[in-house]
CSV table of C-alpha atoms in Angstrom, one decimal:
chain,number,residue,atom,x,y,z
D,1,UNK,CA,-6.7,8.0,-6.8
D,2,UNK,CA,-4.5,5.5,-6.0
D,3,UNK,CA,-5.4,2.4,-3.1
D,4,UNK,CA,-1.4,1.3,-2.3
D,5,UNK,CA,1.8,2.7,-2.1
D,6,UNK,CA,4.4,0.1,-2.8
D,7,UNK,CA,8.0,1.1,-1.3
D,8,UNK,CA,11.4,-0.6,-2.5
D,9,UNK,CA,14.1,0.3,0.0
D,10,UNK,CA,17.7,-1.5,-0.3
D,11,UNK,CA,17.3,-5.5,-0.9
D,12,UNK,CA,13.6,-5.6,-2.1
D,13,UNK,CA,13.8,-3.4,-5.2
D,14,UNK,CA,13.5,-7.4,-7.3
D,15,UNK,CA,10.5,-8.1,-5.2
D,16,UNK,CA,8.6,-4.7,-5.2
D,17,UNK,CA,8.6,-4.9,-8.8
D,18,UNK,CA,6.5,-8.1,-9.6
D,19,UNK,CA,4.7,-7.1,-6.5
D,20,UNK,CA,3.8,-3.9,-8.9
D,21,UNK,CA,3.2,-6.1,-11.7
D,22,UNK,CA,0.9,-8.1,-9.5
D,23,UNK,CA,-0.8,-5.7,-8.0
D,24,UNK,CA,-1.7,-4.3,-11.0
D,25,UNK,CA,-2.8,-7.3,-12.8
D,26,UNK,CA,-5.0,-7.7,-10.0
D,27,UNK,CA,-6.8,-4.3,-10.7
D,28,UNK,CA,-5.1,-2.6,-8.1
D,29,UNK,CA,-4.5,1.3,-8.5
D,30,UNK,CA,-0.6,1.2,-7.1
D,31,UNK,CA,2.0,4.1,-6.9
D,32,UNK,CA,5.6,2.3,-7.0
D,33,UNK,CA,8.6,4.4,-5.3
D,34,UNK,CA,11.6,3.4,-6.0
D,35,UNK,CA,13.4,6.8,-5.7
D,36,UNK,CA,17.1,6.7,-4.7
D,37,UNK,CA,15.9,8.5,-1.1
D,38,UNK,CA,15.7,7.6,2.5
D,39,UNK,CA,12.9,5.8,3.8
D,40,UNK,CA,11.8,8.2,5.9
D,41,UNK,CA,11.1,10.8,2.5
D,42,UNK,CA,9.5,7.5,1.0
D,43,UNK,CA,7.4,7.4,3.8
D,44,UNK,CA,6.4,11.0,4.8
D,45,UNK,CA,5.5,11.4,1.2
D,46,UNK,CA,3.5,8.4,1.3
D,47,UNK,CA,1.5,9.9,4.2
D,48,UNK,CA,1.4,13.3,2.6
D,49,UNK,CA,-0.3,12.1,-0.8
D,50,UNK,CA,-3.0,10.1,1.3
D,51,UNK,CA,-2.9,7.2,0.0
D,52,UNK,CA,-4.8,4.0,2.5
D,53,UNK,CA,-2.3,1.1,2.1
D,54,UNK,CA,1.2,1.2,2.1
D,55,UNK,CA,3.5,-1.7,1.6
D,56,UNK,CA,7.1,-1.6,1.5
D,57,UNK,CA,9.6,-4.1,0.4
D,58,UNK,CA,13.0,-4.6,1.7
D,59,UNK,CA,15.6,-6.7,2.9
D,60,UNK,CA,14.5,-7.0,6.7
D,61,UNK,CA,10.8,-7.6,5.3
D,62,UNK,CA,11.8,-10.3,3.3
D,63,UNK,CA,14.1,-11.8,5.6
D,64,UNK,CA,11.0,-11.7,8.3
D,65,UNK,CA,8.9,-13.6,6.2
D,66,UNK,CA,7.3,-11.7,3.6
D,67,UNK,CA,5.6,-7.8,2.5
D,68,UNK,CA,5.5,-5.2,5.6
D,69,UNK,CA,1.7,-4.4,5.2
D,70,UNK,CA,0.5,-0.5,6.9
D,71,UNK,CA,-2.9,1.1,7.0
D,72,UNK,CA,-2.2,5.1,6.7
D,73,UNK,CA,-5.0,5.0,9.6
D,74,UNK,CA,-2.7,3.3,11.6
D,75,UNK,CA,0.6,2.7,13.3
D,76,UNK,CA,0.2,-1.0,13.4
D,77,UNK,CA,2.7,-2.8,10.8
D,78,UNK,CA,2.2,-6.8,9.8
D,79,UNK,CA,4.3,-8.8,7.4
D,80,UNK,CA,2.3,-10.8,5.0
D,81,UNK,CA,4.0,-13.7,2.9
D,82,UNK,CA,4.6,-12.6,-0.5
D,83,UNK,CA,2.2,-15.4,-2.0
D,84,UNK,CA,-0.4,-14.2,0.4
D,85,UNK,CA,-0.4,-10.2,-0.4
D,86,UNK,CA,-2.2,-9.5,-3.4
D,87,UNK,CA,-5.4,-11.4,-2.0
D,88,UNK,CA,-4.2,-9.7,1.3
D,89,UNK,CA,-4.5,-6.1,-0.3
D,90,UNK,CA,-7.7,-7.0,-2.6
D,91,UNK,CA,-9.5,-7.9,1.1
D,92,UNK,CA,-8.4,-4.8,3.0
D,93,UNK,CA,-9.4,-2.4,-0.2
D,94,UNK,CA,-13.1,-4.4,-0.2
D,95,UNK,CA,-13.3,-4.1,4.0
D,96,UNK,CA,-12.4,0.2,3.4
D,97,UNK,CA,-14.9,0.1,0.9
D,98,UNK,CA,-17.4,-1.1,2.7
D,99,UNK,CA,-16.6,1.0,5.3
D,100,UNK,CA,-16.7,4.2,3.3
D,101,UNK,CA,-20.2,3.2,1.9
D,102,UNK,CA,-21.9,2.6,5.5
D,103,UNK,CA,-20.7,5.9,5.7
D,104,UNK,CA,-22.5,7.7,2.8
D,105,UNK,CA,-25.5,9.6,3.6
D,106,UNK,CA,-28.3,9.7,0.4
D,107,UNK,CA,-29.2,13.2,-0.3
D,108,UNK,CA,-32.3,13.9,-2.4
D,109,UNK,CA,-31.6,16.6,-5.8
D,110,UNK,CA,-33.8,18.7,-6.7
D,111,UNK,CA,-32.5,19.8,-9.8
């Protein structure tokens, strides 16, 4: 059900939060952690639940420019400035989208 999971690890817990609120505003169906555990729980769990987009928030993102943006799909990680990531996000969920739907195959009912 839900299209991102927003992480806040030590130094981005500010950011992550009006990236929430953003994201949200935006239409966005986001899951905000901000548990007091490691990363790695943050992230496993992330993986476990399923959901396509995860985006986490900390000091070293911020410091390197911006939002640390992951496909589930994938291993590759890109930061994306903070003023870019909401249109960022909107983009990738449109591009899985499409890419879901060139995937459905009609089936006639006979009902």
């Amino acid at each position: 059900p839900y299209q991102v999971y927003v992480v806040a690890l030590q130094g981005g817990e500010e950011v992550a939060g009006r990236l929430y609120a953003d994201l949200r505003s935006a239409s966005v169906e986001v899951l905000y952690d901000d548990r007091d555990e490691r990363a790695g729980v943050k992230f496993n769990d992330a993986d476990l639940i399923g959901i396509p987009i995860r985006l986490t928030v900390s000091k070293r993102s911020l410091e390197a420019g911006g939002i640390e943006f992951k496909l589930r799909r994938s291993a590759e990680r890109i930061v994306i400035p903070e003023g870019e990531i909401t249109s960022y996000v909107q983009a990738q969920i449109e591009a899985l989208k499409a890419e879901i739907g060139e995937k459905v195959v009609p089936v006639a009912y006979n009902g």
